[in-house]
Tab-separated table of C-alpha atoms in Angstrom:
chain	number	residue	atom	x	y	z
R	4	MET	CA	-4.352	-59.512	21.694
R	5	ASP	CA	-6.515	-57.049	23.590
R	6	LYS	CA	-5.502	-56.553	27.204
R	7	ILE	CA	-8.824	-57.808	28.467
R	8	ASN	CA	-7.522	-58.888	31.858
R	9	ASN	CA	-6.259	-55.425	32.805
R	10	PHE	CA	-9.199	-53.655	34.374
R	11	THR	CA	-10.571	-52.035	37.473
R	12	GLU	CA	-14.134	-52.191	38.656
R	13	THR	CA	-16.122	-50.683	41.490
R	14	LYS	CA	-17.341	-52.714	44.399
R	15	ILE	CA	-20.962	-53.860	44.085
R	16	LEU	CA	-22.768	-51.877	46.785
R	17	SER	CA	-25.621	-53.221	48.845
R	18	PRO	CA	-28.763	-51.078	49.265
R	19	ASN	CA	-27.633	-49.998	52.754
R	20	GLU	CA	-24.159	-49.065	51.504
R	21	ILE	CA	-25.673	-47.085	48.651
R	22	SER	CA	-27.716	-45.036	51.108
R	23	SER	CA	-24.801	-44.370	53.461
R	24	ASN	CA	-22.294	-43.564	50.675
R	25	ASN	CA	-24.641	-41.446	48.595
R	26	LYS	CA	-22.508	-38.279	48.916
R	27	HIS	CA	-19.382	-39.993	47.644
R	28	ILE	CA	-20.533	-41.754	44.500
R	29	SER	CA	-20.563	-40.439	40.942
R	30	SER	CA	-23.606	-38.785	39.403
R	31	TYR	CA	-24.201	-41.630	36.954
R	32	GLN	CA	-23.843	-44.292	39.652
R	33	LYS	CA	-26.244	-42.293	41.825
R	34	ILE	CA	-28.868	-42.284	39.050
R	35	ILE	CA	-28.511	-46.031	38.499
R	36	ASN	CA	-28.561	-46.907	42.209
R	37	GLU	CA	-31.477	-44.610	43.033
R	38	ALA	CA	-33.425	-46.124	40.142
R	39	GLY	CA	-32.994	-49.450	41.960
R	40	TYR	CA	-30.160	-51.246	40.182
R	41	TYR	CA	-26.678	-52.557	40.962
R	42	PHE	CA	-23.823	-50.742	39.235
R	43	GLU	CA	-20.227	-51.502	38.255
R	44	GLU	CA	-17.644	-49.308	36.543
R	45	HIS	CA	-15.044	-51.041	34.377
R	46	LYS	CA	-11.853	-49.779	32.747
R	47	ILE	CA	-11.049	-51.578	29.494
R	48	ILE	CA	-7.617	-51.235	27.890
R	49	THR	CA	-7.496	-51.341	24.100
R	50	GLN	CA	-4.760	-52.846	21.966
R	51	ASP	CA	-3.302	-49.367	21.361
R	52	GLY	CA	-3.320	-48.460	25.065
R	53	TYR	CA	-6.442	-46.321	25.429
R	54	ILE	CA	-8.393	-46.871	28.649
R	55	LEU	CA	-12.142	-46.940	28.067
R	56	THR	CA	-14.821	-46.527	30.717
R	57	ALA	CA	-17.798	-48.899	30.732
R	58	TRP	CA	-20.776	-48.907	33.106
R	59	ARG	CA	-22.467	-52.188	33.843
R	60	ILE	CA	-26.032	-52.366	35.151
R	61	LEU	CA	-26.223	-55.833	36.630
R	62	CYS	CA	-29.716	-56.380	37.941
R	63	PRO	CA	-32.355	-54.846	40.260
R	64	LEU	CA	-31.303	-54.237	43.853
R	65	ASN	CA	-34.112	-56.496	45.061
R	66	GLU	CA	-32.557	-59.479	43.295
R	67	SER	CA	-31.059	-61.135	46.352
R	68	ASN	CA	-29.130	-63.858	44.516
R	69	LEU	CA	-26.446	-62.029	42.541
R	70	ASP	CA	-25.359	-65.294	40.922
R	71	LEU	CA	-28.497	-65.017	38.777
R	72	PHE	CA	-26.907	-62.236	36.752
R	73	LYS	CA	-24.567	-64.850	35.256
R	74	THR	CA	-27.525	-66.101	33.217
R	75	ARG	CA	-28.267	-62.656	31.797
R	76	HIS	CA	-27.265	-62.193	28.158
R	77	PRO	CA	-24.885	-59.222	27.682
R	78	VAL	CA	-26.082	-56.218	25.685
R	79	ILE	CA	-23.709	-53.407	24.719
R	80	VAL	CA	-25.411	-50.007	24.524
R	81	GLN	CA	-23.216	-47.501	22.669
R	82	HIS	CA	-23.599	-43.713	22.379
R	83	GLY	CA	-23.070	-41.542	19.285
R	84	LEU	CA	-20.936	-38.599	18.159
R	85	ILE	CA	-19.780	-36.058	20.828
R	86	ASP	CA	-21.833	-37.978	23.369
R	87	SER	CA	-21.307	-40.337	26.299
R	88	SER	CA	-23.179	-43.198	27.928
R	89	TYR	CA	-24.695	-40.659	30.305
R	90	THR	CA	-27.129	-39.853	27.478
R	91	TRP	CA	-28.927	-43.185	28.086
R	92	LEU	CA	-29.611	-42.168	31.712
R	93	LEU	CA	-31.401	-38.885	31.001
R	94	LEU	CA	-34.819	-40.515	30.716
R	95	ASP	CA	-36.442	-41.578	33.981
R	96	ASN	CA	-36.404	-45.262	34.837
R	97	ASN	CA	-40.013	-45.694	33.650
R	98	HIS	CA	-39.057	-44.708	30.094
R	99	SER	CA	-35.367	-45.624	29.884
R	100	LEU	CA	-34.137	-48.198	27.373
R	101	VAL	CA	-31.350	-49.455	29.634
R	102	PHE	CA	-33.591	-50.102	32.637
R	103	LEU	CA	-36.173	-51.755	30.389
R	104	LEU	CA	-33.437	-54.107	29.186
R	105	VAL	CA	-32.349	-54.939	32.744
R	106	ASN	CA	-35.969	-55.560	33.802
R	107	ASN	CA	-36.257	-58.029	30.938
R	108	GLY	CA	-33.280	-60.078	32.059
R	109	PHE	CA	-30.349	-58.564	30.157
R	110	ASP	CA	-26.866	-57.732	31.453
R	111	VAL	CA	-26.437	-54.145	30.225
R	112	TRP	CA	-23.052	-52.587	29.427
R	113	LEU	CA	-22.940	-48.859	28.660
R	114	THR	CA	-19.700	-48.347	26.734
R	115	ASN	CA	-17.837	-45.100	26.087
R	116	THR	CA	-15.540	-44.475	23.144
R	117	ARG	CA	-12.137	-42.859	23.567
R	118	GLY	CA	-11.934	-39.130	24.045
R	119	ASN	CA	-15.243	-38.258	25.648
R	120	ALA	CA	-15.775	-36.599	29.025
R	121	VAL	CA	-15.788	-39.849	31.026
R	122	SER	CA	-13.324	-41.886	28.940
R	123	PHE	CA	-10.061	-39.996	28.395
R	124	GLU	CA	-7.238	-42.084	29.919
R	125	HIS	CA	-4.259	-43.917	28.444
R	126	GLU	CA	-1.707	-46.473	29.630
R	127	ASN	CA	1.098	-44.024	28.810
R	128	PRO	CA	-0.077	-40.678	30.244
R	129	LYS	CA	3.296	-38.974	29.715
R	130	VAL	CA	2.951	-39.219	25.939
R	131	PHE	CA	-0.831	-39.579	25.705
R	132	ASP	CA	-1.987	-36.988	28.239
R	133	SER	CA	-5.435	-35.863	27.083
R	134	GLY	CA	-4.985	-32.556	28.914
R	135	LYS	CA	-1.951	-31.354	26.947
R	136	ILE	CA	-2.110	-29.370	23.710
R	137	ASP	CA	0.647	-31.356	21.987
R	138	SER	CA	-0.537	-34.756	23.230
R	139	LYS	CA	-0.720	-37.708	20.854
R	140	TYR	CA	-3.854	-38.818	22.688
R	141	TRP	CA	-6.220	-37.011	20.321
R	142	ASN	CA	-4.821	-38.587	17.159
R	143	PHE	CA	-7.871	-40.727	16.385
R	144	THR	CA	-11.154	-40.831	14.487
R	145	PHE	CA	-14.067	-43.250	14.303
R	146	HIS	CA	-11.705	-45.566	12.396
R	147	GLU	CA	-9.769	-46.321	15.598
R	148	MET	CA	-13.013	-46.548	17.557
R	149	ALA	CA	-14.090	-49.332	15.196
R	150	LEU	CA	-10.737	-51.068	14.995
R	151	TYR	CA	-9.804	-50.916	18.683
R	152	ASP	CA	-12.611	-49.657	20.950
R	153	LEU	CA	-15.458	-51.821	19.701
R	154	THR	CA	-13.363	-54.978	19.456
R	155	SER	CA	-11.806	-54.454	22.908
R	156	ASN	CA	-15.198	-53.841	24.508
R	157	VAL	CA	-16.649	-56.988	22.962
R	158	ASN	CA	-13.682	-59.189	23.902
R	159	TYR	CA	-13.643	-57.870	27.455
R	160	ILE	CA	-17.390	-58.269	28.011
R	161	LYS	CA	-17.355	-61.799	26.612
R	162	GLN	CA	-14.489	-62.653	28.940
R	163	LYS	CA	-16.285	-61.170	31.968
R	164	THR	CA	-19.677	-62.746	31.281
R	165	GLY	CA	-18.698	-66.087	29.744
R	166	PHE	CA	-21.028	-65.631	26.758
R	167	ASP	CA	-19.847	-66.385	23.221
R	168	LYS	CA	-21.733	-63.487	21.634
R	169	VAL	CA	-23.184	-60.099	22.577
R	170	ASP	CA	-26.120	-58.014	21.422
R	171	TYR	CA	-25.331	-54.462	20.308
R	172	ILE	CA	-27.629	-51.429	20.477
R	173	CYS	CA	-26.292	-48.073	19.363
R	174	HIS	CA	-27.068	-44.532	18.317
R	175	SER	CA	-25.619	-42.560	15.392
R	176	GLN	CA	-21.788	-42.913	15.335
R	177	GLY	CA	-22.140	-46.067	17.424
R	178	GLY	CA	-23.660	-47.698	14.341
R	179	LEU	CA	-21.084	-46.236	11.965
R	180	ILE	CA	-18.185	-47.834	13.856
R	181	TYR	CA	-19.993	-51.191	13.645
R	182	PHE	CA	-20.415	-50.809	9.873
R	183	ILE	CA	-16.786	-49.713	9.466
R	184	LEU	CA	-15.556	-52.686	11.497
R	185	TYR	CA	-17.545	-55.044	9.283
R	186	THR	CA	-15.859	-53.686	6.151
R	187	MET	CA	-12.454	-54.286	7.748
R	188	ASN	CA	-13.110	-57.514	9.655
R	189	PRO	CA	-16.448	-59.183	8.823
R	190	GLU	CA	-15.378	-62.370	10.603
R	191	PHE	CA	-15.193	-60.524	13.918
R	192	ILE	CA	-18.770	-59.318	13.559
R	193	ASP	CA	-20.010	-62.736	12.429
R	194	ASN	CA	-18.334	-64.540	15.312
R	195	ASN	CA	-19.110	-62.146	18.161
R	196	PHE	CA	-22.525	-60.532	17.607
R	197	ASN	CA	-25.949	-62.066	18.046
R	198	HIS	CA	-28.208	-59.090	17.225
R	199	PHE	CA	-27.618	-55.522	16.063
R	200	VAL	CA	-29.925	-52.523	16.587
R	201	SER	CA	-29.110	-49.044	15.300
R	202	LEU	CA	-31.034	-45.880	16.285
R	203	GLY	CA	-30.658	-42.769	14.136
R	204	THR	CA	-28.656	-44.889	11.697
R	205	VAL	CA	-25.865	-42.981	9.916
R	206	ILE	CA	-23.838	-44.347	7.014
R	207	THR	CA	-22.223	-41.519	5.033
R	208	THR	CA	-23.374	-37.991	6.099
R	209	PHE	CA	-23.596	-37.164	2.353
R	210	THR	CA	-26.984	-35.526	2.948
R	211	SER	CA	-26.465	-34.368	6.550
R	212	GLU	CA	-28.264	-31.219	7.710
R	213	SER	CA	-26.202	-30.935	10.897
R	214	HIS	CA	-24.926	-27.413	11.551
R	215	LEU	CA	-21.856	-28.887	13.245
R	216	ILE	CA	-20.892	-30.846	10.125
R	217	LYS	CA	-21.905	-28.206	7.581
R	218	LEU	CA	-20.375	-25.237	9.384
R	219	GLY	CA	-17.031	-26.983	9.675
R	220	SER	CA	-17.200	-28.176	6.085
R	221	TYR	CA	-17.795	-24.733	4.588
R	222	SER	CA	-15.479	-22.749	6.813
R	223	LYS	CA	-11.804	-22.541	7.691
R	224	PHE	CA	-12.291	-25.156	10.416
R	225	PRO	CA	-9.132	-27.205	9.641
R	226	GLU	CA	-6.922	-24.101	9.460
R	227	ILE	CA	-8.388	-22.669	12.685
R	228	VAL	CA	-7.936	-25.964	14.530
R	229	ASP	CA	-4.325	-26.296	13.395
R	230	THR	CA	-3.420	-22.666	14.128
R	231	LEU	CA	-4.924	-22.687	17.625
R	232	HIS	CA	-3.734	-26.235	18.387
R	233	ILE	CA	-7.275	-27.332	19.222
R	234	ASN	CA	-7.088	-31.088	19.646
R	235	ASN	CA	-10.591	-31.750	20.996
R	236	ILE	CA	-14.063	-30.362	20.452
R	237	LEU	CA	-16.741	-29.801	23.124
R	238	CYS	CA	-14.890	-31.795	25.788
R	239	PHE	CA	-14.861	-29.891	29.091
R	240	ASN	CA	-13.720	-30.434	32.666
R	241	LYS	CA	-15.990	-31.532	35.511
R	242	PHE	CA	-16.355	-27.980	36.872
R	243	PHE	CA	-17.644	-26.721	33.522
R	244	TYR	CA	-20.072	-29.633	33.137
R	245	ASP	CA	-21.452	-28.972	36.622
R	246	ALA	CA	-21.951	-25.332	35.685
R	247	ILE	CA	-23.766	-26.295	32.473
R	248	SER	CA	-25.934	-28.754	34.392
R	249	ASN	CA	-26.977	-26.148	36.975
R	250	PHE	CA	-27.639	-23.531	34.296
R	251	CYS	CA	-29.808	-25.878	32.220
R	252	LYS	CA	-31.975	-26.816	35.197
R	253	PHE	CA	-33.255	-23.239	35.280
R	254	PHE	CA	-32.874	-22.192	31.647
R	255	ASN	CA	-34.154	-25.092	29.560
R	256	ARG	CA	-34.764	-23.284	26.285
R	257	PRO	CA	-31.261	-21.739	25.780
R	258	CYS	CA	-29.680	-25.147	26.421
R	259	PHE	CA	-32.076	-26.791	24.039
R	260	ASN	CA	-31.296	-24.166	21.382
R	261	ILE	CA	-27.573	-24.912	21.658
R	262	ILE	CA	-28.245	-28.601	21.088
R	263	ASN	CA	-30.536	-27.613	18.245
R	264	PHE	CA	-27.703	-25.702	16.591
R	265	ILE	CA	-25.230	-28.560	16.973
R	266	VAL	CA	-27.591	-31.230	15.652
R	267	SER	CA	-29.530	-29.480	12.882
R	268	ASN	CA	-31.670	-26.569	11.758
R	269	ASN	CA	-34.840	-28.605	12.335
R	270	PHE	CA	-34.344	-30.234	15.703
R	271	ASP	CA	-37.143	-28.678	17.740
R	272	THR	CA	-39.464	-31.354	19.009
R	273	LYS	CA	-42.663	-31.839	20.927
R	274	ARG	CA	-41.617	-35.326	21.995
R	275	ILE	CA	-38.990	-34.298	24.555
R	276	ASN	CA	-39.964	-33.045	28.009
R	277	MET	CA	-37.301	-30.377	28.470
R	278	SER	CA	-37.858	-29.668	32.150
R	279	LYS	CA	-37.527	-33.369	32.944
R	280	LEU	CA	-34.583	-33.852	30.554
R	281	PHE	CA	-32.487	-31.127	32.173
R	282	THR	CA	-33.084	-32.350	35.728
R	283	GLU	CA	-30.029	-34.645	35.540
R	284	PHE	CA	-28.372	-33.102	32.477
R	285	LEU	CA	-24.614	-33.737	32.528
R	286	TYR	CA	-21.792	-34.682	30.135
R	287	VAL	CA	-23.780	-33.496	27.106
R	288	PRO	CA	-22.097	-32.737	24.787
R	289	ALA	CA	-19.268	-35.010	25.876
R	290	GLY	CA	-16.764	-34.137	23.161
R	291	THR	CA	-14.452	-35.906	20.742
R	292	SER	CA	-11.168	-35.271	18.948
R	293	SER	CA	-10.931	-32.500	16.372
R	294	LYS	CA	-9.552	-35.085	13.977
R	295	ASN	CA	-12.656	-37.234	14.362
R	296	LEU	CA	-14.952	-34.315	13.570
R	297	ARG	CA	-12.771	-33.418	10.608
R	298	HIS	CA	-13.085	-37.002	9.353
R	299	TRP	CA	-16.884	-36.657	9.399
R	300	MET	CA	-16.556	-33.397	7.465
R	301	GLN	CA	-14.293	-35.006	4.872
R	302	ILE	CA	-16.950	-37.607	4.143
R	303	TYR	CA	-19.586	-34.899	3.789
R	304	ASN	CA	-17.409	-32.805	1.445
R	305	THR	CA	-15.939	-35.530	-0.756
R	306	LYS	CA	-19.005	-37.806	-0.806
R	307	ARG	CA	-16.594	-40.710	-0.177
R	308	LEU	CA	-16.923	-43.065	2.795
R	309	ALA	CA	-13.200	-43.413	3.210
R	310	GLN	CA	-10.383	-43.489	5.735
R	311	TYR	CA	-8.922	-40.212	6.955
R	312	ASP	CA	-7.476	-38.020	4.192
R	313	TYR	CA	-4.057	-36.607	5.151
R	314	GLY	CA	-3.374	-35.053	1.755
R	315	SER	CA	-1.771	-36.751	-1.245
R	316	TRP	CA	1.828	-36.770	0.037
R	317	LYS	CA	1.056	-38.213	3.474
R	318	ASN	CA	-1.606	-40.535	2.023
R	319	MET	CA	1.055	-42.033	-0.210
R	320	LYS	CA	3.280	-42.595	2.824
R	321	ILE	CA	0.519	-44.142	4.959
R	322	TYR	CA	-1.737	-45.884	2.433
R	323	GLY	CA	0.554	-46.289	-0.591
R	324	ASN	CA	-1.887	-44.212	-2.639
R	325	LYS	CA	-2.580	-40.508	-3.154
R	326	THR	CA	-6.187	-40.965	-2.036
R	327	SER	CA	-7.366	-42.574	1.185
R	328	PRO	CA	-8.931	-46.046	0.757
R	329	GLU	CA	-12.722	-46.313	0.798
R	330	TYR	CA	-14.633	-48.581	3.142
R	331	ASP	CA	-16.160	-51.294	0.967
R	332	LEU	CA	-19.869	-51.530	1.807
R	333	SER	CA	-20.358	-54.248	-0.824
R	334	LYS	CA	-19.003	-56.691	1.769
R	335	PHE	CA	-22.446	-56.486	3.385
R	336	LYS	CA	-23.736	-58.802	0.636
R	337	ASN	CA	-22.689	-61.612	2.979
R	338	TYR	CA	-24.035	-60.009	6.174
R	339	LYS	CA	-26.215	-62.386	8.246
R	340	ILE	CA	-26.608	-60.758	11.682
R	341	LYS	CA	-30.270	-60.229	12.564
R	342	SER	CA	-30.604	-56.442	12.646
R	343	LEU	CA	-33.014	-53.548	13.125
R	344	LEU	CA	-32.054	-50.216	11.522
R	345	TYR	CA	-34.069	-47.181	12.665
R	346	THR	CA	-34.271	-43.977	10.636
R	347	SER	CA	-36.762	-41.126	10.395
R	348	ASP	CA	-38.207	-38.570	7.995
R	349	LYS	CA	-37.244	-35.770	10.427
R	350	ASP	CA	-33.720	-36.860	11.325
R	351	PRO	CA	-31.093	-34.469	9.867
R	352	PHE	CA	-28.361	-37.091	10.222
R	353	SER	CA	-30.255	-40.244	9.361
R	354	ASN	CA	-32.525	-40.499	6.338
R	355	ILE	CA	-33.615	-43.188	3.926
R	356	ASP	CA	-31.427	-41.853	1.091
R	357	ASP	CA	-28.333	-42.172	3.261
R	358	LEU	CA	-29.387	-45.624	4.432
R	359	ASN	CA	-29.782	-46.801	0.832
R	360	HIS	CA	-25.998	-46.687	0.439
R	361	LEU	CA	-25.974	-49.729	2.728
R	362	THR	CA	-29.367	-51.396	2.366
R	363	LYS	CA	-28.884	-52.061	-1.342
R	364	TYR	CA	-26.397	-54.738	-0.278
R	365	LEU	CA	-28.427	-56.204	2.596
R	366	ASN	CA	-30.606	-59.309	2.657
R	367	GLU	CA	-34.113	-58.540	3.957
R	368	LYS	CA	-34.127	-61.977	5.554
R	369	TYR	CA	-31.677	-60.661	8.152
R	370	VAL	CA	-32.178	-56.884	8.230
R	371	THR	CA	-35.332	-54.863	8.886
R	372	VAL	CA	-35.442	-51.100	8.309
R	373	LYS	CA	-37.805	-49.174	10.595
R	374	ARG	CA	-38.696	-45.697	9.317
R	375	MET	CA	-40.187	-43.567	12.091
R	376	ASN	CA	-42.373	-40.539	11.509
R	377	ASN	CA	-41.530	-37.181	13.109
R	378	TYR	CA	-38.545	-38.453	15.087
R	379	ASN	CA	-35.452	-36.264	15.096
R	380	HIS	CA	-31.963	-37.484	15.891
R	381	MET	CA	-32.217	-37.032	19.670
R	382	ASP	CA	-35.822	-38.245	20.004
R	383	PHE	CA	-34.417	-41.758	19.670
R	384	LEU	CA	-32.638	-41.140	23.003
R	385	TRP	CA	-34.668	-38.624	24.982
R	386	SER	CA	-38.327	-38.928	23.969
R	387	ASP	CA	-40.821	-40.509	26.363
R	388	ASP	CA	-42.632	-41.817	23.266
R	389	ALA	CA	-39.612	-43.926	22.347
R	390	LYS	CA	-40.388	-46.548	24.979
R	391	GLU	CA	-43.608	-47.661	23.296
R	392	ASP	CA	-42.612	-46.850	19.723
R	393	ILE	CA	-39.056	-48.204	19.733
R	394	TYR	CA	-37.669	-49.645	22.980
R	395	GLU	CA	-40.363	-52.230	23.684
R	396	PRO	CA	-40.162	-53.600	20.096
R	397	ILE	CA	-36.364	-53.784	20.480
R	398	VAL	CA	-36.651	-55.840	23.679
R	399	LYS	CA	-39.164	-58.136	21.999
R	400	PHE	CA	-36.795	-58.536	19.060
R	401	LEU	CA	-33.845	-59.429	21.304
R	402	LYS	CA	-35.828	-61.815	23.517
R	403	TYR	CA	-37.852	-63.733	20.974
R	404	ASP	CA	-35.819	-63.701	17.763
R	405	LYS	CA	-34.119	-67.075	17.489
R	406	ARG	CA	-30.940	-67.532	15.502
């Protein structure tokens, strides 16, 4: 059983308290409070002892009766690869997906997977100290995120809100862990999810144009990582993130070029207002384990959507076979969760060819594929255009689709 009763949460601050305590609250809480919303931080302990950070946006500050939030349906909003939930707060509150959801009566939970800049704790810090080179903490990939993080988040949020099911909106890797979980435990998805929405949908990375994936795949990345004992990638301390944030406020283009390199060779966009984006830029990139990135690279190289490949000898010991087992997408023949899957012709991670590996099994009665024009992978998160093109249709879908 998940340890859903072991948690901590921040006090819900009144508007006056928010004003008086402004110097002592976190940057993400400050953004949420100043936008006019109540905020809670939760710590969720997974079955394997990882402590995940979740941010809950309850309701507008002008909602005097806080008991009303008990009627709000919970929506999990999950970030993607080497990212954090801070990414959903980079748009102003007039264009933000999360604030649009709250304004339309939803109880919004921004969840963070293990190993990013704001979610790096464990029940047993002596053995699983994320700051030590030889720590066991970083021994995970998206497989564990699916098996433990997603299930723990759902169970905890259901327990806190009293709802039987949640809605789930995600970007990139956030969708992959949902798909992986379904191949391993379809009953959990069927019994706990009401709607599913995926932005920048990624299934296999077989056709990825990401520099981060391709560079690692065609280089000595594994050997370098092992030799230098690098257990995490692009995960920095608070001092370094503050320095990046201050630098990017004044030098937008160099920061944008770095993101461009990480994401693809065709990321440049006219949809993103860079000067506005970098005003509150923090915890981007937010990092992940080296093993997780290597797992992505294995899928790209082998063209197999499979569990982590340890090599034939260790595979035999762990899996009972020389090759790692594949995730069986054919199980989606029985998938009946009402879903929206967004992809784009300009997304280097997400394209229609990649999506076809999954959609060939899906029933159009339950799943709708939305192909956007001229949206890159980060436009789904940071473009002002996304509110009208994507976010408002999502809210309409969640509010008025009846199951």
